Coordinates of C-alpha atoms and ligand atoms in Angstrom, one line a residue:
M1 CA 15.5 40.9 70.0
N2 CA 12.1 42.4 70.2
E3 CA 9.0 41.2 68.6
F4 CA 9.6 43.3 65.4
T5 CA 12.9 41.8 64.7
I6 CA 12.9 39.6 61.7
T7 CA 15.3 36.7 61.5
L8 CA 16.2 35.6 58.0
A9 CA 16.2 31.9 57.3
P10 CA 19.7 30.9 56.0
E11 CA 18.5 30.2 52.5
L12 CA 17.1 33.7 52.3
V13 CA 20.5 35.3 52.8
R14 CA 22.2 33.1 50.2
L15 CA 23.7 35.9 48.2
K16 CA 27.0 34.3 47.1
R17 CA 27.9 34.9 43.5
K18 CA 28.1 31.7 41.4
K19 CA 29.6 31.7 37.9
T20 CA 26.8 32.2 35.4
E21 CA 26.6 30.8 32.0
P22 CA 23.7 31.4 29.7
M23 CA 21.7 28.3 29.0
E24 CA 23.7 26.4 26.4
Y25 CA 22.6 24.5 23.4
N26 CA 24.2 22.4 20.7
M27 CA 22.5 21.9 17.4
S28 CA 23.6 18.3 16.9
S29 CA 22.4 17.2 20.3
P30 CA 20.0 19.8 21.6
K31 CA 20.0 20.3 25.4
L32 CA 17.1 19.2 27.4
Y33 CA 15.7 22.0 29.4
K34 CA 13.6 21.5 32.5
N35 CA 11.0 23.2 34.6
F36 CA 12.3 25.2 37.5
I37 CA 10.4 24.3 40.7
N38 CA 11.5 25.0 44.3
G39 CA 15.0 26.0 43.3
E40 CA 15.6 23.0 41.1
W41 CA 15.5 22.1 37.4
V42 CA 13.1 19.2 37.2
E43 CA 11.5 17.2 34.4
S44 CA 7.8 17.3 33.8
S45 CA 5.8 14.3 35.2
S46 CA 4.2 14.1 31.8
G47 CA 7.3 12.6 30.2
N48 CA 6.6 14.8 27.1
T49 CA 8.8 17.4 25.5
S50 CA 8.8 19.7 22.5
E51 CA 11.4 21.3 20.4
N52 CA 12.3 25.0 20.3
R53 CA 13.3 25.9 16.7
N54 CA 14.8 29.0 15.2
P55 CA 12.2 30.8 13.1
A56 CA 15.0 32.1 10.8
N57 CA 16.3 28.6 10.3
T58 CA 14.0 25.8 11.3
D59 CA 16.8 23.2 10.9
E60 CA 18.3 24.7 14.1
V61 CA 16.9 23.2 17.3
L62 CA 17.7 25.5 20.3
G63 CA 16.6 23.0 22.9
I64 CA 14.1 20.5 24.0
F65 CA 11.6 21.8 26.5
Q66 CA 9.2 20.2 28.9
K67 CA 5.6 19.8 27.8
S68 CA 4.2 20.2 31.3
N69 CA 0.9 19.1 32.8
A70 CA -1.4 20.2 35.6
D71 CA 0.6 18.3 38.2
D72 CA 3.7 20.3 37.3
V73 CA 1.7 23.5 37.7
A74 CA 0.4 22.3 41.1
A75 CA 3.9 21.5 42.2
A76 CA 5.2 24.9 41.2
I77 CA 2.3 26.7 42.9
D78 CA 2.8 24.6 46.1
A79 CA 6.5 25.6 46.1
A80 CA 5.6 29.3 45.6
T81 CA 2.9 29.1 48.3
E82 CA 5.4 27.7 50.8
A83 CA 8.2 30.1 49.9
Y84 CA 5.8 33.0 50.3
K85 CA 5.6 32.5 54.0
K86 CA 9.2 33.6 54.4
W87 CA 9.8 35.8 51.4
R88 CA 7.0 38.2 52.4
L89 CA 8.8 38.9 55.6
V90 CA 12.2 39.7 54.1
P91 CA 12.6 43.5 54.3
A92 CA 11.9 45.0 50.9
P93 CA 15.3 46.7 50.8
K94 CA 16.9 43.2 51.2
R95 CA 14.8 41.9 48.4
G96 CA 16.0 44.8 46.4
E97 CA 19.6 44.0 47.1
I98 CA 19.1 40.6 45.5
L99 CA 17.4 42.2 42.5
Y100 CA 20.3 44.6 42.1
K101 CA 22.6 41.5 41.8
V102 CA 20.2 39.8 39.3
A103 CA 20.2 43.0 37.2
Q104 CA 24.0 43.2 37.3
R105 CA 24.2 39.5 36.2
M106 CA 21.8 40.1 33.4
L107 CA 24.0 43.0 32.3
D108 CA 27.0 40.8 32.4
Q109 CA 25.2 38.3 30.2
K110 CA 23.5 40.8 27.9
E111 CA 25.2 39.7 24.7
P112 CA 24.7 35.9 25.0
F113 CA 21.2 36.3 26.3
S114 CA 20.4 38.6 23.3
Q115 CA 22.0 36.3 20.8
Q116 CA 19.9 33.4 22.1
M117 CA 16.8 35.5 22.0
T118 CA 17.4 36.3 18.3
Q119 CA 17.8 32.7 17.6
E120 CA 14.6 31.6 19.4
M121 CA 12.4 34.6 18.5
G122 CA 13.9 36.0 15.2
K123 CA 14.0 39.7 15.8
V124 CA 17.3 41.4 14.9
I125 CA 20.2 41.4 17.3
K126 CA 20.0 45.2 18.0
E127 CA 16.4 44.7 19.1
T128 CA 17.1 41.7 21.3
R129 CA 19.8 43.7 23.0
G130 CA 17.1 46.3 23.6
D131 CA 14.7 43.6 25.0
T132 CA 17.4 42.3 27.4
Q133 CA 18.2 45.9 28.3
E134 CA 14.6 46.6 29.1
A135 CA 14.6 43.6 31.4
I136 CA 17.8 44.9 33.1
D137 CA 16.3 48.4 33.4
M138 CA 13.1 47.0 35.0
T139 CA 15.1 44.9 37.4
F140 CA 17.3 47.8 38.5
Y141 CA 14.3 50.0 38.8
M142 CA 12.3 47.6 41.0
A143 CA 15.4 46.9 43.1
G144 CA 15.4 50.6 43.9
E145 CA 11.7 50.4 44.7
G146 CA 12.7 48.2 47.6
R147 CA 13.7 51.3 49.4
R148 CA 10.5 53.2 48.5
L149 CA 7.3 51.2 48.2
F150 CA 5.8 54.4 49.5
G151 CA 2.6 54.5 51.4
M152 CA 1.3 57.6 53.1
T153 CA 0.7 59.1 56.4
T154 CA -2.2 61.5 56.8
P155 CA -3.7 63.2 59.9
S156 CA -6.5 61.5 61.7
E157 CA -9.7 63.4 62.3
M158 CA -9.3 62.6 66.0
E159 CA -6.8 63.5 68.6
N160 CA -4.0 61.1 69.6
K161 CA -4.5 58.9 66.6
F162 CA -2.1 58.1 63.8
N163 CA -3.1 57.0 60.2
M164 CA -1.0 55.5 57.5
T165 CA -1.1 53.2 54.5
V166 CA 1.2 50.3 53.6
R167 CA 1.4 48.0 50.6
Q168 CA 1.0 44.4 51.4
P169 CA 1.8 41.5 49.1
L170 CA -0.9 39.0 47.9
G171 CA 0.9 35.7 47.7
V172 CA 1.5 33.6 44.5
C173 CA 1.5 35.6 41.3
S174 CA 1.3 33.7 38.0
F175 CA 2.3 35.0 34.6
I176 CA 1.4 33.9 31.1
T177 CA 3.9 35.7 28.9
P178 CA 4.2 36.4 25.1
W179 CA 6.9 35.5 22.6
N180 CA 7.5 39.0 21.1
F181 CA 9.4 40.4 24.2
P182 CA 10.6 37.2 25.7
M183 CA 12.7 38.7 28.5
A184 CA 11.4 42.3 28.9
I185 CA 7.7 41.4 29.4
P186 CA 8.4 38.6 31.9
S187 CA 10.6 41.1 33.8
W188 CA 7.8 43.7 33.9
K189 CA 5.7 41.2 35.8
M190 CA 8.3 39.3 37.8
M191 CA 10.4 42.1 39.3
P192 CA 7.5 44.2 40.8
A193 CA 5.9 41.0 42.1
L194 CA 9.1 40.0 43.8
I195 CA 9.9 43.4 45.3
C196 CA 6.4 43.6 46.8
G197 CA 7.0 40.3 48.6
N198 CA 5.1 37.9 46.4
T199 CA 6.3 34.7 44.9
V200 CA 6.1 33.8 41.2
V201 CA 5.1 31.0 38.8
I202 CA 5.7 31.8 35.2
K203 CA 4.6 30.0 32.0
P204 CA 6.6 31.4 29.1
A205 CA 5.3 31.4 25.5
T206 CA 5.8 28.0 23.9
D207 CA 8.0 29.7 21.2
T208 CA 10.4 31.5 23.6
P209 CA 11.0 29.5 26.8
L210 CA 14.8 29.8 26.6
S211 CA 14.9 33.5 27.3
V212 CA 12.7 33.0 30.4
A213 CA 14.9 30.1 31.4
N214 CA 17.9 32.5 31.2
L215 CA 16.1 35.0 33.3
I216 CA 15.2 32.4 35.9
Q217 CA 18.8 31.1 36.0
A218 CA 20.0 34.7 36.7
C219 CA 17.5 35.0 39.6
H220 CA 18.6 31.6 41.0
D221 CA 22.4 32.3 40.6
E222 CA 22.0 35.5 42.6
G223 CA 20.3 34.0 45.5
I224 CA 16.5 34.3 45.0
P225 CA 15.5 31.6 47.5
P226 CA 14.0 28.2 46.4
G227 CA 10.3 28.4 45.6
V228 CA 10.3 32.2 45.2
V229 CA 10.5 32.0 41.4
N230 CA 9.2 29.0 39.4
M231 CA 8.9 28.3 35.7
V232 CA 6.7 25.7 34.0
T233 CA 6.9 25.3 30.2
G234 CA 4.1 24.1 28.0
S235 CA 1.1 25.2 26.1
G236 CA -1.4 27.7 27.3
S237 CA -4.3 25.5 26.5
A238 CA -3.0 22.8 28.8
L239 CA -1.6 25.0 31.6
G240 CA -3.8 28.1 31.5
A241 CA -6.7 26.8 33.5
P242 CA -4.6 24.9 36.2
I243 CA -2.6 28.1 36.7
I244 CA -5.5 30.5 36.9
K245 CA -8.0 28.4 38.8
N246 CA -5.6 27.2 41.5
P247 CA -6.9 28.9 44.7
N248 CA -3.4 29.8 46.0
V249 CA -2.8 32.0 42.9
R250 CA -3.9 35.5 43.9
V251 CA -2.6 37.5 40.9
V252 CA -2.7 36.6 37.2
S253 CA -0.9 38.8 34.7
F254 CA -1.4 38.0 31.1
T255 CA 0.0 39.5 27.9
G256 CA -1.5 38.2 24.6
S257 CA -4.6 38.4 22.5
T258 CA -7.8 40.1 23.5
E259 CA -9.6 36.9 22.8
V260 CA -7.6 34.9 25.3
G261 CA -7.4 37.8 27.7
R262 CA -11.2 37.9 27.9
K263 CA -11.2 34.2 29.0
V264 CA -8.5 34.9 31.5
S265 CA -10.5 37.8 32.9
E266 CA -13.6 35.7 33.2
A267 CA -11.8 32.8 34.9
C268 CA -10.2 35.3 37.5
A269 CA -13.4 37.1 38.1
T270 CA -15.3 34.3 39.9
D271 CA -12.5 34.0 42.4
F272 CA -11.8 37.8 42.7
K273 CA -8.2 37.4 41.7
H274 CA -6.1 40.4 40.7
C275 CA -6.0 40.2 37.0
C276 CA -3.8 42.4 34.8
L277 CA -4.3 42.1 31.1
E278 CA -2.2 43.5 28.3
M279 CA -3.8 42.7 25.0
G280 CA -4.1 43.8 21.4
G281 CA -3.3 47.1 19.6
K282 CA -4.1 48.8 16.4
N283 CA -1.8 51.8 16.6
V284 CA -2.0 54.8 14.4
Q285 CA 0.6 57.3 13.4
I286 CA -0.9 60.7 12.4
V287 CA 1.1 62.6 9.8
M288 CA 0.1 66.3 9.5
D289 CA 0.8 68.6 6.6
D290 CA 3.4 70.5 8.6
A291 CA 5.2 67.3 9.7
K292 CA 8.9 66.9 9.0
L293 CA 8.3 64.2 6.4
E294 CA 11.8 62.5 6.6
L295 CA 11.3 62.1 10.3
A296 CA 7.7 60.8 9.9
V297 CA 9.0 58.2 7.4
D298 CA 11.8 57.2 9.8
G299 CA 9.2 56.8 12.5
A300 CA 6.8 54.8 10.5
L301 CA 9.4 52.4 9.2
W302 CA 10.7 51.7 12.7
G303 CA 7.2 51.5 14.1
A304 CA 5.8 49.3 11.4
F305 CA 8.7 47.0 10.6
G306 CA 10.7 46.9 13.8
T307 CA 10.3 43.4 15.4
T308 CA 8.7 42.4 12.1
G309 CA 5.6 44.3 13.1
Q310 CA 5.2 41.9 16.0
R311 CA 4.8 44.4 18.8
C312 CA 1.5 45.2 20.5
T313 CA 2.6 48.8 20.0
A314 CA 3.5 48.4 16.3
T315 CA 2.5 51.1 13.9
S316 CA 0.0 49.4 11.6
R317 CA -2.0 52.4 10.5
I318 CA -1.1 55.8 9.1
A319 CA -3.6 58.7 9.0
C320 CA -1.8 61.0 6.6
H321 CA -2.9 64.5 5.7
K322 CA -4.1 64.8 2.1
D323 CA -1.6 67.5 1.2
V324 CA 1.4 65.3 1.9
V325 CA 0.1 61.8 1.4
E326 CA 1.5 61.3 -2.1
K327 CA 5.0 62.4 -1.1
F328 CA 4.9 60.5 2.2
T329 CA 3.7 57.4 0.5
S330 CA 6.3 57.4 -2.2
M331 CA 9.0 58.0 0.4
I332 CA 7.9 55.1 2.6
V333 CA 7.5 52.7 -0.2
E334 CA 10.9 53.4 -1.5
R335 CA 12.5 52.9 1.9
A336 CA 10.4 49.8 2.7
R337 CA 11.6 48.1 -0.5
K338 CA 15.2 48.5 0.6
L339 CA 14.9 47.0 4.0
K340 CA 17.2 44.0 4.4
V341 CA 15.3 41.0 5.6
G342 CA 17.1 37.9 6.9
N343 CA 18.6 36.2 9.9
G344 CA 18.7 38.7 12.8
L345 CA 22.1 37.6 14.0
D346 CA 23.5 39.4 10.9
E347 CA 24.1 42.9 12.2
S348 CA 23.2 44.4 8.8
V349 CA 19.8 42.8 8.7
E350 CA 16.9 45.2 9.4
M351 CA 14.0 42.8 9.7
G352 CA 13.8 39.2 10.9
P353 CA 11.3 36.4 10.2
A354 CA 7.8 35.9 11.6
I355 CA 7.8 33.8 14.8
S356 CA 6.1 30.8 13.2
Q357 CA 4.3 29.3 10.3
A358 CA 1.0 30.0 11.9
Q359 CA 1.9 33.7 12.4
L360 CA 3.1 33.9 8.8
D361 CA -0.1 32.4 7.6
T362 CA -2.2 34.9 9.6
V363 CA -0.3 37.8 8.1
L364 CA -0.5 36.5 4.6
G365 CA -4.2 36.0 5.2
Y366 CA -4.6 39.7 6.1
I367 CA -2.6 40.7 3.0
D368 CA -5.2 38.9 1.0
I369 CA -8.0 40.5 2.9
G370 CA -6.5 43.9 2.3
K371 CA -6.4 43.3 -1.4
K372 CA -9.9 41.9 -1.6
D373 CA -11.2 44.8 0.4
G374 CA -9.8 47.2 -2.2
A375 CA -6.6 48.5 -0.6
K376 CA -3.8 49.2 -3.0
L377 CA -0.8 47.0 -2.5
L378 CA 2.2 49.3 -3.0
T379 CA 5.0 47.0 -2.0
G380 CA 5.6 43.6 -0.5
G381 CA 2.8 41.2 0.1
E382 CA 4.7 38.0 -0.5
R383 CA 6.5 35.3 1.4
L384 CA 10.3 35.5 0.7
T385 CA 11.7 32.3 -0.8
G386 CA 14.9 30.9 -2.2
G387 CA 18.2 30.1 -0.5
D388 CA 18.2 30.6 3.3
Y389 CA 14.7 32.2 3.1
D390 CA 13.3 28.7 2.5
K391 CA 14.4 27.6 6.0
G392 CA 12.5 30.4 7.8
F393 CA 9.3 32.3 8.0
F394 CA 10.3 35.4 6.1
L395 CA 8.0 37.9 4.3
Q396 CA 8.4 41.2 2.6
P397 CA 7.8 44.5 4.4
T398 CA 4.3 45.4 3.1
V399 CA 2.7 48.7 2.5
F400 CA -1.0 49.3 1.4
G401 CA -2.3 52.6 0.2
E402 CA -5.8 53.8 -0.3
V403 CA -6.9 52.1 2.9
T404 CA -10.3 53.2 4.2
Q405 CA -12.0 52.9 7.6
S406 CA -14.3 50.2 6.5
M407 CA -11.5 47.8 5.7
R408 CA -10.5 45.0 8.0
I409 CA -6.8 45.8 7.7
W410 CA -7.7 49.2 9.2
K411 CA -9.5 47.8 12.2
E412 CA -8.0 44.4 13.1
E413 CA -4.6 43.6 14.7
I414 CA -2.3 41.9 12.2
F415 CA 0.9 41.5 14.2
G416 CA 3.1 41.5 11.2
P417 CA 5.0 43.8 8.9
V418 CA 2.0 45.3 7.2
L419 CA 1.3 49.1 7.1
G420 CA -1.9 50.6 5.8
I421 CA -2.0 54.3 4.8
A422 CA -5.3 56.2 4.8
V423 CA -5.9 59.9 4.0
C424 CA -7.3 62.5 6.4
G425 CA -8.3 66.1 5.6
S426 CA -7.8 67.7 9.0
L427 CA -6.6 67.0 12.6
D428 CA -10.2 66.4 13.7
E429 CA -10.6 63.8 11.1
A430 CA -7.3 62.2 12.0
I431 CA -8.2 62.0 15.6
A432 CA -11.6 60.4 14.8
M433 CA -9.8 57.9 12.6
A434 CA -7.2 57.2 15.4
N435 CA -10.0 56.4 17.8
D436 CA -11.9 54.2 15.3
T437 CA -10.7 50.9 16.7
P438 CA -11.7 48.6 19.5
Y439 CA -8.1 48.9 20.9
G440 CA -6.4 51.8 22.7
L441 CA -2.7 51.0 23.3
S442 CA -0.5 53.5 21.5
A443 CA -0.6 56.3 18.9
S444 CA 1.5 59.1 17.7
I445 CA 1.5 62.4 15.8
F446 CA 4.1 64.0 13.6
T447 CA 3.6 67.8 13.5
Q448 CA 5.5 71.0 14.0
D449 CA 2.4 72.7 15.4
V450 CA 2.1 72.7 19.2
N451 CA -1.6 73.2 19.0
N452 CA -2.0 70.1 16.9
A453 CA 0.2 68.1 19.2
Y454 CA -1.6 69.1 22.4
T455 CA -5.0 68.6 20.9
A456 CA -4.1 65.1 19.8
M457 CA -2.4 64.3 23.2
R458 CA -5.7 65.2 24.8
D459 CA -8.2 63.6 22.4
V460 CA -6.6 60.4 21.1
Y461 CA -7.9 57.8 23.6
T462 CA -4.9 55.5 24.2
G463 CA -2.7 54.5 27.1
I464 CA 0.5 55.7 25.4
F465 CA 1.0 58.7 23.1
Y466 CA 4.0 60.0 21.2
V467 CA 4.7 63.3 19.6
N468 CA 7.2 63.3 16.7
A469 CA 8.1 59.7 17.6
P470 CA 6.8 56.3 16.4
T471 CA 4.2 54.3 18.3
I472 CA 6.9 52.0 19.8
G473 CA 9.6 52.8 22.4
A474 CA 8.1 52.9 25.8
E475 CA 10.5 53.3 28.8
T476 CA 10.2 51.2 31.9
H477 CA 9.5 54.0 34.4
L478 CA 6.3 55.2 32.6
P479 CA 3.1 53.2 32.8
F480 CA 2.6 50.8 30.0
G481 CA -0.9 49.7 28.9
G482 CA -4.0 50.7 27.0
T483 CA -7.6 51.6 27.0
K484 CA -10.7 49.8 25.6
E485 CA -10.0 46.2 24.5
T486 CA -6.3 46.6 25.0
G487 CA -6.4 46.4 28.8
N488 CA -8.6 46.1 31.9
G489 CA -7.5 49.3 33.6
H490 CA -4.2 48.2 35.0
R491 CA -0.8 49.3 33.9
E492 CA 2.6 47.5 33.8
A493 CA 5.9 49.1 34.5
A494 CA 6.5 52.4 36.4
T495 CA 5.1 52.5 39.9
A496 CA 1.6 51.9 38.5
C497 CA 2.5 48.2 38.3
L498 CA 2.8 48.0 42.1
D499 CA -1.0 48.3 42.4
V500 CA -1.3 45.0 40.6
F501 CA 1.2 43.2 42.9
S502 CA 0.2 44.7 46.3
E503 CA -2.9 45.7 48.1
W504 CA -3.3 48.7 50.3
K505 CA -3.7 48.3 54.0
S506 CA -4.9 51.4 55.9
I507 CA -3.7 51.4 59.5
Y508 CA -5.1 53.4 62.3
V509 CA -3.2 53.6 65.6
D510 CA -5.1 55.1 68.5
F511 CA -2.8 56.2 71.3
S512 CA -5.4 58.2 73.3
G513 CA -6.1 55.4 75.7
S514 CA -9.8 55.7 75.3
L515 CA -12.4 54.6 72.8
Q516 CA -12.7 57.1 70.0
R517 CA -15.5 56.6 67.6
A518 CA -14.9 57.9 64.1
Q519 CA -17.7 60.0 62.6
I520 CA -19.4 60.1 66.0
D521 CA -17.2 61.5 68.7
N522 CA -15.6 64.2 66.6
Q523 CA -18.7 66.1 65.4
Ligands
UN1_601 C1 5.0 45.4 22.9 O1 4.7 46.3 22.1 O2 4.6 44.3 22.7 O3 7.3 50.2 23.8 C2 6.0 45.7 24.0 C3 8.0 49.3 23.2 C4 8.7 48.3 24.0 C5 7.8 47.3 24.6 C6 6.8 46.8 23.6 N1 9.4 49.0 25.1 O4 8.0 49.3 22.0

């Protein structure tokens, strides 16, 4: 054994396969879920819990979750700090081997994970299968990254000297994750952090802890060592500061509102922590006069009403060419009226409920604002009531016409199934309208003209852009994120995310046997 041989601690090679069951619940006596700290499910020292209810049927309690406090957070961060000492030394390909198994286990459990996600989050089962699949894709992708994590070698300016760069982990990474993609978004953060050699503390959204618990269980069952992944449930207001301000946390990755993101950013700045922010969006679909209108309507419906409009990338604005706006509008209104709204477990349902009463109220508030500002309500606009609708947070797919750039529904993120259509006279005008927002996440154009497409690709200032496709549908191996108030320059997914979870080390090896002074001896 030479000095470069790494000996794995026995717990780090614990790769046996246990039988996995998704977390279970029983409506008559809901299961008590715990925090996951140092490889064990443990109760919060607060002694407090909260219920996780189905937004499609609030009679249904999916589980009782811990309402954690700052002591729980500290315990999780301590465990992650300790585990980091060994995990960072596990060869990245070995870390990848574990992630391959985690991904395979998630694939085995895709259906129950997805069903539970629909029950806790509301979006339709086809979409929760997509969410779980996105987490699986990310996990396989990052597992493969274990055999890459490429640095570079480059010549030295001096003789007998070798230069290279390597990625080094930072330590404990903490994540504050949203409810709209309860498994995919946590996986975007967790898997790259782990493959780089960091350890993790995650605080899931209060509305969707079960999906994160399922993800954590899959990690645990496939041999991620104790302390390497930890989960603490509870509210952001109680746990945010203890997580972010803990000196052992070196990376904070947050997905949520711009308002909260700004606070996270400020809190990280004073301690120079890596901070990755994924925030709001106000995504436009441009429809040109030469667009295939059927396709543009399909795209707008999927972009606006998929996930009940609760995606950061949701299509909430249309800039439609004046020559086709009448036809496009009547086509979309007709289709929106026919969308089937209901419990997402029913395979025929096309749109589920809002996540919560608060979200429903926000969306209804924006519908009022739209009306008051003079937009023309073309369809929808009301909460759905009667029968099973009374038990959930359902509302009608809503379309406004005659929207103008001065209106709040044109500028502000709504995060609900509300689409506003405005008229443009030219591509230049459409691009100016697209950029008329504080956000810069996603945009799209429907056109058959290659010149229109390339001009918009260049001039619409967003992090994601689609041609003849809606504003949603990012794949895990391309960078995800946005410009302006959507992000702070970082990207999730792809290999771009590795820059959040590692730092470059530049290494110079001088084998000349004598002192060589850069910039001095080689002139
Ligand atoms: C989000 O919009 O909140 O690109 C995440 C998409 C999904 C992820 C969306 N893959 O639509």
